[in-house]
Amino acid sequence: MITFEHVSKVYPDGTHAVHDLTFDAPTGKLTVLVGPSGCGKTTSLRMVNRLIRPTSGDILLDGESTNGMDEALLRRRIGYVIQHAGLFPHRTVLDNVAATPRLSGASKRQARLIAGELLERVGLPATFASRYPWQLSGGQQQRVGVARALASDPDFMLMDEPFSAVDPVVRSQLQDEFLRLQREIGKTIIMVTHDIDEALKLGDQVAVLRTGGKLAQLATPEELLTAPADAFVADFVGRDRGYRSLGFVAAAPGLVVRSEPSVPIGSSVEDARAATDDDWLLVVDERAHPLGWVEPRTLRAPISFSDLNLSGTVAHRTGTMRHVLDASLSAPSRRGVLVDEDGALVGSVTAAEVVGSLAEIHAAGVTTGGTAS
Amino acid sequence: MIDYLLDPAHWTGSDSIGTLLVQHLIYTGLSLLVAAVIGVPIGLYVGHTGKGTFFIAGVANALRALPTLGLVILLVIVIAPAFASELAFVIPSLIVLVLLAIPPIMTNTYAGVRAVDAAAVDAAVGMGYRPLKVLFAVQVPCALPLILSGFRGATLQVISTATIAAYVSLGGLGRLIIDGRAQNDYDQMLAGAVLVAALALLVDLGIGLIGRFAVSPGLTRRRIRATAAQPVLATTATA
Amino acid sequence: MNLDWIVRESDSILVLLVWHLGLSVVPVVIGLAMALPLGWVAHRSGAFKSVVLGTTGLLYTVPSLALFVMLPSILGTRILDPLNVVVALTVYTVALLVRTVSDGLDSVPVETVQAAQAMGYRTLQRLVSVELPVAVPVIAAGLRVAVVSNVSVVSIAALIGTQQLGLLFTQGAQLRFLTPIIVGIVLCLVLAVVLDGLVVLLARRLTPWTPRAVHA
């Protein structure tokens, strides 16, 4: 656990970067610090490994005060990931990752062995080991940065905007992979971001800071969406809070799923027209995975891929209500397609049914935290 | 050495310290002027058009490696016979001085123009400035700090080389050193050396001052007088 | 060109060449050794930086011949002592390289330095194994300038009589004889090119990690 106890940072010119900050980052959990620029979130993060010294207060690692600790030794116990990775340009990818175990006293050989394993773990092929950082894309560099932070097997990790220097597609991919990784390794992490969506997606708990380094609210992502502490938090969390909070509501077991008629791709016009009376018909592949929708009336030849309307999203039966509602709103038939764990068609629900089910959940007061989308 | 400098006999007559100093300044000024007339337009052209970059870099490197003393002597021996009397020594020396002053002026002018924020140039073109207007209204003012530092380098080079050229009978403060060496008069040599060093430092300082007034405060980031209430500490630190 | 003269004088020319080489290289080695700590201090502290760079900049403005002449009275050496030349060129080299080392260390990406600090490198450890290696391209560029200009400046010491290739120039001037002058210029150029090439090669060996384009 990382504990902030009345931590403040005042600069010589009198500006309060962080003001009397007190909170816990629980063991094995990911705590996100989020807020507008100038809210002191990065300063707070950097006070943990004493890249910045607090003016007053104390930060404890598993109950042990960091005041007066040998700074270099303290930092070797804490993994650190930053925005542009900060790789050593003069070392190969492998030796970049090996640097942290080397600092902790591992032999060169041992360190490289560990580094090799970690590269694999963050999804980099072994052929990358001998490359230099400039030969890597931003996303790949960031993976190396994460591998390097993990290579000394620290109990704690600090991440400063780790995914914000890459394009949105790569970012979301890195986030997903990191979530998966964190579920395996369970480090105690504090992450800083300015992106509320990233905070809600990744955080087990989110600390919203306001300008001047004051804690506005510390809560789970779901609580932030459903019960923001004040106007500042509500405004910062942003629009569509109601809809986004559905991302934390598990698809209700009681949701009535109707069976949805479907035909395999390549079916004849006659078969398609015979399958349904509705304007829209679902098309699946040979494994019963939904592919898209067709209008049987307009078909002139056996169903081909070019006939498909692809606007509808597909929700997992065990996913969140946000996915289910989105599936129903996005399908041209207005029926949201549900699939099982293997991606095979289960059936469909309408938006009205989803909303009805939400009302029941609300009435029963059961909101179970699912994973954010 | 102090005695030498204080001796009134050394301050009068046709080879007095004053005369030598004036000669040194004239050679320096003249060489710089000619070098600027040649070097600045070439630097501007290459910087503005991007043509001939390779040429500029090559010339700068080659001239840095050339031993100036050898060059001065070689030129004097080769071209002196073409001129009559006094000019036989002055002209070849001046040619060398000009040759040595051109590269720093040329390369820095080029580098300065190149280093101007591309967005500013792009904006100027987009606003409808013609090429020459872009050059003189945007690129040159923005490149001024580097151009001036080129002049600074060239000036030091010329003052230094003019001293050496005393060996081939050029006038100027170098005479004191060369003649002192010939007469085994160390005091005279030292006096010359100190004067040359002082001249170089003063001229360098002067160019630094010119730069402070000529370059737009928007580039040097120094505060303008309007905010006189605040201490203007940052202004003194322009290297 | 008088080839007979060259053949006849080849032994003494070789001696001058070796002297020239020594007088050019030794100051660079000493100068670099002094510039590394000074440049590091300049890089670390803003106030000290302007003092260090200001002082070294001032030293750099002193014309070489003047410095050669002034040093005996400061060092207590004889005017012909080669030590004067070594000290003078060391002064120039330090003046040039302090800025270069400081710029080189400034050129290390902030993220890299921060990452090293956060990983728990101690200050000296970080300087030696991260910052200096990354600063090599910039420092090498400054070293090239220092080496090449030293070769040129050394020859000026011929005016006070120090042994090196510059003596060929004064000899030629006295005899009104072009051959030694041309030989001297050519050897100076060759020496400069060779030493420059050695610095480039050394830098390349030290930086296998740079994109090739940087060397072009």
XYZ file of N, CA, C and O in Angstrom, chain B residues 25 29-30 32 34 38 47 49-50 96 106 111 124 137-138 144-145 148 155 163 179 199 209 211 214-215 220 234 239:
116
model
N 42.786 48.212 -37.003
C 41.339 48.377 -37.111
C 40.909 48.539 -38.561
O 39.881 48.007 -38.988
N 38.361 46.140 -40.383
C 37.094 46.651 -40.890
C 36.943 46.421 -42.387
O 35.897 45.951 -42.857
N 38.027 46.709 -43.105
C 37.987 46.578 -44.569
C 37.727 45.126 -44.971
O 36.868 44.826 -45.813
N 36.395 42.725 -43.217
C 35.049 42.285 -42.846
C 34.023 42.804 -43.834
O 33.092 42.100 -44.212
N 34.424 43.606 -47.043
C 34.476 42.844 -48.300
C 33.908 41.447 -48.095
O 33.119 40.950 -48.901
N 30.543 39.623 -49.893
C 30.551 38.340 -50.600
C 29.758 37.271 -49.841
O 28.918 36.573 -50.412
N 20.578 29.758 -47.923
C 19.606 29.552 -46.855
C 18.181 29.660 -47.351
O 17.318 28.882 -46.972
N 17.050 29.393 -50.575
C 16.650 28.442 -51.617
C 16.956 26.996 -51.246
O 16.374 26.077 -51.797
N 17.900 26.813 -50.332
C 18.285 25.451 -49.983
C 19.235 24.824 -50.990
O 19.590 23.660 -50.865
N 43.899 37.256 -47.900
C 43.802 36.140 -46.949
C 42.793 36.465 -45.848
O 41.962 35.625 -45.478
N 29.372 33.448 -43.963
C 28.524 32.733 -44.922
C 27.754 31.598 -44.243
O 26.533 31.491 -44.374
N 22.988 29.201 -41.880
C 22.382 28.451 -40.778
C 21.268 29.254 -40.123
O 20.221 28.710 -39.766
N 4.155 33.641 -43.635
C 4.464 34.815 -44.448
C 4.114 34.561 -45.916
O 3.488 35.390 -46.575
N 11.822 40.555 -44.534
C 10.911 40.938 -43.466
C 10.808 39.861 -42.393
O 10.441 40.142 -41.257
N 11.117 38.620 -42.748
C 10.964 37.532 -41.773
C 12.282 36.804 -41.520
O 12.772 36.755 -40.398
N 19.034 37.085 -37.437
C 20.046 38.053 -37.035
C 20.977 37.585 -35.915
O 22.193 37.796 -35.997
N 20.459 36.936 -34.881
C 21.387 36.508 -33.816
C 22.508 35.623 -34.378
O 23.674 35.819 -34.037
N 24.917 37.623 -36.655
C 25.843 38.433 -35.863
C 26.917 37.568 -35.215
O 28.071 37.975 -35.116
N 35.302 38.351 -37.062
C 36.099 39.461 -36.557
C 37.300 38.955 -35.755
O 38.429 39.409 -35.934
N 47.288 39.958 -37.058
C 48.475 39.983 -36.192
C 49.599 39.145 -36.806
O 50.760 39.557 -36.866
N 58.459 42.355 -34.572
C 59.695 43.121 -34.448
C 60.367 42.836 -33.118
O 61.596 42.734 -33.022
N 42.309 44.415 -27.664
C 41.536 44.838 -28.838
C 40.466 43.789 -29.165
O 39.291 44.114 -29.378
N 27.228 43.988 -27.840
C 26.316 45.100 -27.529
C 25.431 45.438 -28.729
O 24.225 45.649 -28.593
N 24.520 43.496 -31.023
C 23.517 42.434 -31.124
C 22.357 42.670 -30.195
O 21.203 42.462 -30.547
N 20.261 45.342 -31.857
C 19.772 45.102 -33.210
C 18.748 43.970 -33.270
O 17.876 43.961 -34.118
N 18.887 43.000 -32.352
C 18.001 41.843 -32.435
C 16.691 42.144 -31.722
O 16.677 42.713 -30.633
N 15.146 37.511 -28.467
C 16.056 37.301 -27.346
C 15.293 37.023 -26.070
O 15.872 36.650 -25.062
N 17.361 38.921 -16.403
C 17.548 37.975 -17.495
C 18.244 38.605 -18.701
O 18.865 37.911 -19.486
N 24.378 35.043 -24.452
C 25.732 34.584 -24.785
C 26.011 34.798 -26.257
O 25.095 34.787 -27.056
